[in-house]
Amino acid sequence: MLSLAGTFIVLGTIHSAQGAVVVSPSNGNPVEKITGVEVLNSDGSAIEIFTVDFQFDTFVTTFGNTPSSQAFFLDNSDGALLALTAINDAMNAMTLTNQQVRGITSFAPDSGPIINLMNYRIPILFDPNDNEVETMIGQFTNGAWVGGTTQMELADGNPPNGLVMYAKFTKTGEIDLTPTPPTVPEPSNLVSILVCGVSLLFVAKNRI
C-alpha cells in the first residue's frame, strides 16, 4: 500500500442527505447500500440523487476496464467531498452497531471479516500508466462517520489482501434548482394591449 497523501479533509457547510435511506439485509447486518443520497452539483444548479452500493473488491473489478465511465467522481474531488459528507450524514442519522459498521467496511461477500479498517473509498483519480488510484476516504472514528484522508493505492491489488470497500454511485434522479425566469408578454401581445387601450379611450371620449 502506498503512503497516505497526508491531507486531512475539512468538511464545510453543504447540502445534507435529507432523503437518504440506509439499506441492510433482513437481519440488519451488514449495511449494503444507501438510497436517496442527495449531492449538490458543482455549480449549484441541481441536487443529484444517487443510490450508493458498498462493494468490497479491487478497483478494477469494481469499476471495470474503463473506470472513467463508471466511477462517478473521477476528476471531481469537490463533488466527491460533497458525496462523502452526504453518505456520512445518512449513516450518522441512524444508530449502527459495531457489526453493522464492520459490515460496511470489513466484510467480503460470503467470506467473513477480511480487514479491520472501518472506512470506505470514493475514487477521484486513476492513473492507468502506473496502475494507481487515488481515493477519498470516509472513516468511522470515535463513534461517528467523518471525512478522512486521501490515499494512493494499486488499482488491482491493495496488500495484504487486494480488497478495499468502494462506494459505487448510480444516479437515480435530479432536482433542478435553477430559478424560473418571470414570463414576459410577447411583442404581439403588447401591441394588442396597446390597441385595446387606445380603443377604450376613444370610445370613452366619444361618450362624453
mmCIF file of C-alpha atoms in Angstrom:
data_model
loop_
_atom_site.group_PDB
_atom_site.id
_atom_site.type_symbol
_atom_site.label_atom_id
_atom_site.label_comp_id
_atom_site.label_asym_id
_atom_site.label_seq_id
_atom_site.Cartn_x
_atom_site.Cartn_y
_atom_site.Cartn_z
ATOM 1 C CA MET A 1 0.000 0.000 0.000
ATOM 2 C CA LEU A 2 1.407 3.364 -0.924
ATOM 3 C CA SER A 3 1.795 6.133 1.601
ATOM 4 C CA LEU A 4 -1.069 8.431 2.585
ATOM 5 C CA ALA A 5 -1.317 11.725 0.773
ATOM 6 C CA GLY A 6 -1.413 13.262 4.245
ATOM 7 C CA THR A 7 -4.018 15.944 3.730
ATOM 8 C CA PHE A 8 -6.915 15.876 6.194
ATOM 9 C CA ILE A 9 -10.217 16.837 4.631
ATOM 10 C CA VAL A 10 -12.022 19.694 6.360
ATOM 11 C CA LEU A 11 -15.764 19.377 5.861
ATOM 12 C CA GLY A 12 -17.652 22.572 5.026
ATOM 13 C CA THR A 13 -21.285 23.595 5.105
ATOM 14 C CA ILE A 14 -23.063 21.675 2.368
ATOM 15 C CA HIS A 15 -26.441 20.233 1.471
ATOM 16 C CA SER A 16 -27.113 17.160 3.608
ATOM 17 C CA ALA A 17 -28.777 13.915 2.586
ATOM 18 C CA GLN A 18 -32.325 14.622 3.756
ATOM 19 C CA GLY A 19 -33.986 11.771 1.878
ATOM 20 C CA ALA A 20 -31.348 9.083 2.291
ATOM 21 C CA VAL A 21 -32.275 5.576 3.487
ATOM 22 C CA VAL A 22 -29.648 3.123 4.765
ATOM 23 C CA VAL A 23 -30.461 -0.368 3.463
ATOM 24 C CA SER A 24 -29.493 -3.602 5.230
ATOM 25 C CA PRO A 25 -30.388 -7.240 4.608
ATOM 26 C CA SER A 26 -33.358 -8.629 6.525
ATOM 27 C CA ASN A 27 -31.229 -9.464 9.566
ATOM 28 C CA GLY A 28 -29.990 -5.873 9.764
ATOM 29 C CA ASN A 29 -26.373 -6.804 9.196
ATOM 30 C CA PRO A 30 -24.366 -5.634 7.387
ATOM 31 C CA VAL A 31 -25.257 -2.325 5.714
ATOM 32 C CA GLU A 32 -25.028 -2.875 1.969
ATOM 33 C CA LYS A 33 -26.286 0.308 0.294
ATOM 34 C CA ILE A 34 -27.828 3.749 0.770
ATOM 35 C CA THR A 35 -30.634 5.033 -1.438
ATOM 36 C CA GLY A 36 -31.637 8.648 -1.984
ATOM 37 C CA VAL A 37 -28.221 10.187 -1.317
ATOM 38 C CA GLU A 38 -28.549 13.866 -2.276
ATOM 39 C CA VAL A 39 -25.471 15.720 -3.549
ATOM 40 C CA LEU A 40 -25.374 19.367 -4.636
ATOM 41 C CA ASN A 41 -23.664 19.530 -8.029
ATOM 42 C CA SER A 42 -20.563 21.613 -8.689
ATOM 43 C CA ASP A 43 -22.293 24.759 -9.975
ATOM 44 C CA GLY A 44 -25.188 24.646 -7.502
ATOM 45 C CA SER A 45 -27.796 24.325 -10.247
ATOM 46 C CA ALA A 46 -29.195 20.947 -9.170
ATOM 47 C CA ILE A 47 -29.273 18.319 -6.448
ATOM 48 C CA GLU A 48 -28.234 14.961 -7.880
ATOM 49 C CA ILE A 49 -29.738 11.838 -6.281
ATOM 50 C CA PHE A 50 -27.794 8.576 -6.038
ATOM 51 C CA THR A 51 -28.005 5.011 -4.865
ATOM 52 C CA VAL A 52 -24.669 4.093 -3.284
ATOM 53 C CA ASP A 53 -23.610 0.433 -3.168
ATOM 54 C CA PHE A 54 -20.709 -0.603 -0.941
ATOM 55 C CA GLN A 55 -18.565 -3.120 -2.817
ATOM 56 C CA PHE A 56 -15.642 -4.900 -1.205
ATOM 57 C CA ASP A 57 -13.202 -5.658 -4.008
ATOM 58 C CA THR A 58 -10.357 -4.265 -6.100
ATOM 59 C CA PHE A 59 -10.739 -1.018 -8.022
ATOM 60 C CA VAL A 60 -10.538 -2.665 -11.448
ATOM 61 C CA THR A 61 -13.087 -5.335 -10.513
ATOM 62 C CA THR A 62 -15.478 -2.750 -9.072
ATOM 63 C CA PHE A 63 -15.290 -0.205 -11.891
ATOM 64 C CA GLY A 64 -14.173 -2.245 -14.896
ATOM 65 C CA ASN A 65 -11.551 -1.731 -17.566
ATOM 66 C CA THR A 66 -12.863 1.759 -18.391
ATOM 67 C CA PRO A 67 -13.366 3.177 -14.888
ATOM 68 C CA SER A 68 -13.917 6.730 -16.125
ATOM 69 C CA SER A 69 -17.341 5.658 -17.386
ATOM 70 C CA GLN A 70 -18.351 4.057 -14.076
ATOM 71 C CA ALA A 71 -16.507 5.790 -11.226
ATOM 72 C CA PHE A 72 -18.780 8.823 -10.952
ATOM 73 C CA PHE A 73 -16.465 11.264 -9.158
ATOM 74 C CA LEU A 74 -13.209 10.677 -11.050
ATOM 75 C CA ASP A 75 -11.500 14.064 -11.636
ATOM 76 C CA ASN A 76 -14.082 15.730 -9.380
ATOM 77 C CA SER A 77 -12.678 15.863 -5.861
ATOM 78 C CA ASP A 78 -15.059 18.674 -4.822
ATOM 79 C CA GLY A 79 -18.067 16.571 -5.812
ATOM 80 C CA ALA A 80 -16.564 13.535 -4.094
ATOM 81 C CA LEU A 81 -16.230 15.506 -0.859
ATOM 82 C CA LEU A 82 -19.884 16.539 -1.044
ATOM 83 C CA ALA A 83 -20.874 12.931 -1.726
ATOM 84 C CA LEU A 84 -18.709 11.606 1.116
ATOM 85 C CA THR A 85 -20.327 14.050 3.549
ATOM 86 C CA ALA A 86 -23.829 13.146 2.335
ATOM 87 C CA ILE A 87 -23.088 9.454 2.926
ATOM 88 C CA ASN A 88 -21.695 10.182 6.373
ATOM 89 C CA ASP A 89 -24.768 12.277 7.237
ATOM 90 C CA ALA A 90 -27.046 9.403 6.261
ATOM 91 C CA MET A 91 -25.131 6.836 8.322
ATOM 92 C CA ASN A 92 -24.755 9.144 11.320
ATOM 93 C CA ALA A 93 -28.526 9.672 11.330
ATOM 94 C CA MET A 94 -29.014 6.049 12.415
ATOM 95 C CA THR A 95 -27.536 4.096 15.306
ATOM 96 C CA LEU A 96 -25.196 1.484 13.846
ATOM 97 C CA THR A 97 -23.960 -1.487 15.803
ATOM 98 C CA ASN A 98 -20.283 -2.409 15.620
ATOM 99 C CA GLN A 99 -21.229 -5.396 13.470
ATOM 100 C CA GLN A 100 -23.075 -3.169 11.002
ATOM 101 C CA VAL A 101 -20.128 -0.795 10.828
ATOM 102 C CA ARG A 102 -17.772 -3.675 10.112
ATOM 103 C CA GLY A 103 -20.288 -4.895 7.552
ATOM 104 C CA ILE A 104 -19.848 -1.684 5.592
ATOM 105 C CA THR A 105 -16.099 -1.768 5.638
ATOM 106 C CA SER A 106 -14.535 -5.096 6.515
ATOM 107 C CA PHE A 107 -16.505 -7.976 5.018
ATOM 108 C CA ALA A 108 -16.091 -9.654 1.653
ATOM 109 C CA PRO A 109 -19.193 -11.408 0.246
ATOM 110 C CA ASP A 110 -19.535 -14.922 1.721
ATOM 111 C CA SER A 111 -16.030 -14.720 3.162
ATOM 112 C CA GLY A 112 -16.435 -13.197 6.611
ATOM 113 C CA PRO A 113 -14.173 -10.495 8.059
ATOM 114 C CA ILE A 114 -11.099 -9.692 5.988
ATOM 115 C CA ILE A 115 -9.614 -6.492 7.374
ATOM 116 C CA ASN A 116 -10.194 -4.355 10.432
ATOM 117 C CA LEU A 117 -10.427 -0.977 8.692
ATOM 118 C CA MET A 118 -13.691 0.885 9.247
ATOM 119 C CA ASN A 119 -13.726 3.032 6.141
ATOM 120 C CA TYR A 120 -14.865 3.240 2.523
ATOM 121 C CA ARG A 121 -13.322 4.869 -0.546
ATOM 122 C CA ILE A 122 -14.559 7.170 -3.310
ATOM 123 C CA PRO A 123 -12.176 7.095 -6.330
ATOM 124 C CA ILE A 124 -11.152 10.570 -7.504
ATOM 125 C CA LEU A 125 -8.171 9.871 -9.787
ATOM 126 C CA PHE A 126 -6.976 6.926 -11.884
ATOM 127 C CA ASP A 127 -3.539 6.611 -13.460
ATOM 128 C CA PRO A 128 -3.557 3.649 -15.870
ATOM 129 C CA ASN A 129 0.163 4.066 -16.596
ATOM 130 C CA ASP A 130 1.145 3.360 -13.002
ATOM 131 C CA ASN A 131 -1.973 1.286 -12.265
ATOM 132 C CA GLU A 132 -2.752 3.528 -9.295
ATOM 133 C CA VAL A 133 -5.974 5.020 -7.966
ATOM 134 C CA GLU A 134 -6.366 7.942 -5.581
ATOM 135 C CA THR A 135 -9.323 7.663 -3.243
ATOM 136 C CA MET A 136 -11.122 9.894 -0.765
ATOM 137 C CA ILE A 137 -11.823 8.037 2.463
ATOM 138 C CA GLY A 138 -14.819 8.159 4.775
ATOM 139 C CA GLN A 139 -13.996 6.548 8.096
ATOM 140 C CA PHE A 140 -15.680 5.516 11.327
ATOM 141 C CA THR A 141 -13.876 7.344 14.157
ATOM 142 C CA ASN A 142 -14.945 7.798 17.797
ATOM 143 C CA GLY A 143 -18.434 6.513 17.082
ATOM 144 C CA ALA A 144 -19.161 8.685 14.034
ATOM 145 C CA TRP A 145 -18.569 8.708 10.279
ATOM 146 C CA VAL A 146 -16.285 11.569 9.282
ATOM 147 C CA GLY A 147 -14.110 12.723 6.397
ATOM 148 C CA GLY A 148 -10.625 11.311 6.336
ATOM 149 C CA THR A 149 -7.518 11.373 4.210
ATOM 150 C CA THR A 150 -6.854 10.777 0.550
ATOM 151 C CA GLN A 151 -4.769 7.766 -0.369
ATOM 152 C CA MET A 152 -2.946 6.350 -3.396
ATOM 153 C CA GLU A 153 -3.055 2.577 -3.878
ATOM 154 C CA LEU A 154 -2.686 -0.062 -6.556
ATOM 155 C CA ALA A 155 -5.794 -0.417 -8.708
ATOM 156 C CA ASP A 156 -5.700 -4.211 -8.934
ATOM 157 C CA GLY A 157 -4.341 -5.072 -5.509
ATOM 158 C CA ASN A 158 -4.052 -3.446 -2.122
ATOM 159 C CA PRO A 159 -1.700 -5.578 0.057
ATOM 160 C CA PRO A 160 -2.073 -7.663 2.067
ATOM 161 C CA ASN A 161 -5.435 -8.829 0.671
ATOM 162 C CA GLY A 162 -6.100 -6.872 -2.519
ATOM 163 C CA LEU A 163 -9.517 -5.661 -1.380
ATOM 164 C CA VAL A 164 -10.969 -2.382 -0.131
ATOM 165 C CA MET A 165 -14.529 -1.067 0.311
ATOM 166 C CA TYR A 166 -15.632 1.221 -2.514
ATOM 167 C CA ALA A 167 -18.731 3.410 -2.687
ATOM 168 C CA LYS A 168 -20.195 2.857 -6.152
ATOM 169 C CA PHE A 169 -22.639 5.559 -7.288
ATOM 170 C CA THR A 170 -25.656 5.143 -9.565
ATOM 171 C CA LYS A 171 -27.524 8.343 -10.402
ATOM 172 C CA THR A 172 -31.290 7.912 -9.978
ATOM 173 C CA GLY A 173 -32.634 11.435 -10.282
ATOM 174 C CA GLU A 174 -32.096 15.174 -10.117
ATOM 175 C CA ILE A 175 -33.786 18.196 -8.539
ATOM 176 C CA ASP A 176 -33.417 21.346 -10.644
ATOM 177 C CA LEU A 177 -32.550 24.410 -8.549
ATOM 178 C CA THR A 178 -32.388 26.871 -11.453
ATOM 179 C CA PRO A 179 -34.794 29.796 -10.836
ATOM 180 C CA THR A 180 -37.638 30.010 -13.339
ATOM 181 C CA PRO A 181 -37.454 33.398 -15.114
ATOM 182 C CA PRO A 182 -40.644 35.514 -14.984
ATOM 183 C CA THR A 183 -42.780 35.348 -18.094
ATOM 184 C CA VAL A 184 -42.701 38.472 -20.291
ATOM 185 C CA PRO A 185 -45.558 39.203 -22.723
ATOM 186 C CA GLU A 186 -44.593 38.675 -26.343
ATOM 187 C CA PRO A 187 -44.360 41.808 -28.540
ATOM 188 C CA SER A 188 -47.540 40.853 -30.404
ATOM 189 C CA ASN A 189 -49.425 40.717 -27.102
ATOM 190 C CA LEU A 190 -48.078 44.117 -26.109
ATOM 191 C CA VAL A 191 -49.370 45.600 -29.385
ATOM 192 C CA SER A 192 -52.797 44.067 -28.779
ATOM 193 C CA ILE A 193 -52.918 45.506 -25.280
ATOM 194 C CA LEU A 194 -51.934 48.953 -26.594
ATOM 195 C CA VAL A 195 -54.577 48.864 -29.350
ATOM 196 C CA CYS A 196 -57.295 47.847 -26.891
ATOM 197 C CA GLY A 197 -56.276 50.621 -24.521
ATOM 198 C CA VAL A 198 -56.381 53.276 -27.218
ATOM 199 C CA SER A 199 -59.759 51.965 -28.442
ATOM 200 C CA LEU A 200 -61.259 52.173 -24.970
ATOM 201 C CA LEU A 201 -60.006 55.715 -24.557
ATOM 202 C CA PHE A 202 -61.513 56.668 -27.934
ATOM 203 C CA VAL A 203 -64.885 55.156 -27.030
ATOM 204 C CA ALA A 204 -64.883 56.840 -23.658
ATOM 205 C CA LYS A 205 -64.066 60.210 -25.261
ATOM 206 C CA ASN A 206 -66.953 59.915 -27.787
ATOM 207 C CA ARG A 207 -69.408 59.241 -24.959
ATOM 208 C CA ILE A 208 -68.532 62.487 -23.206
#
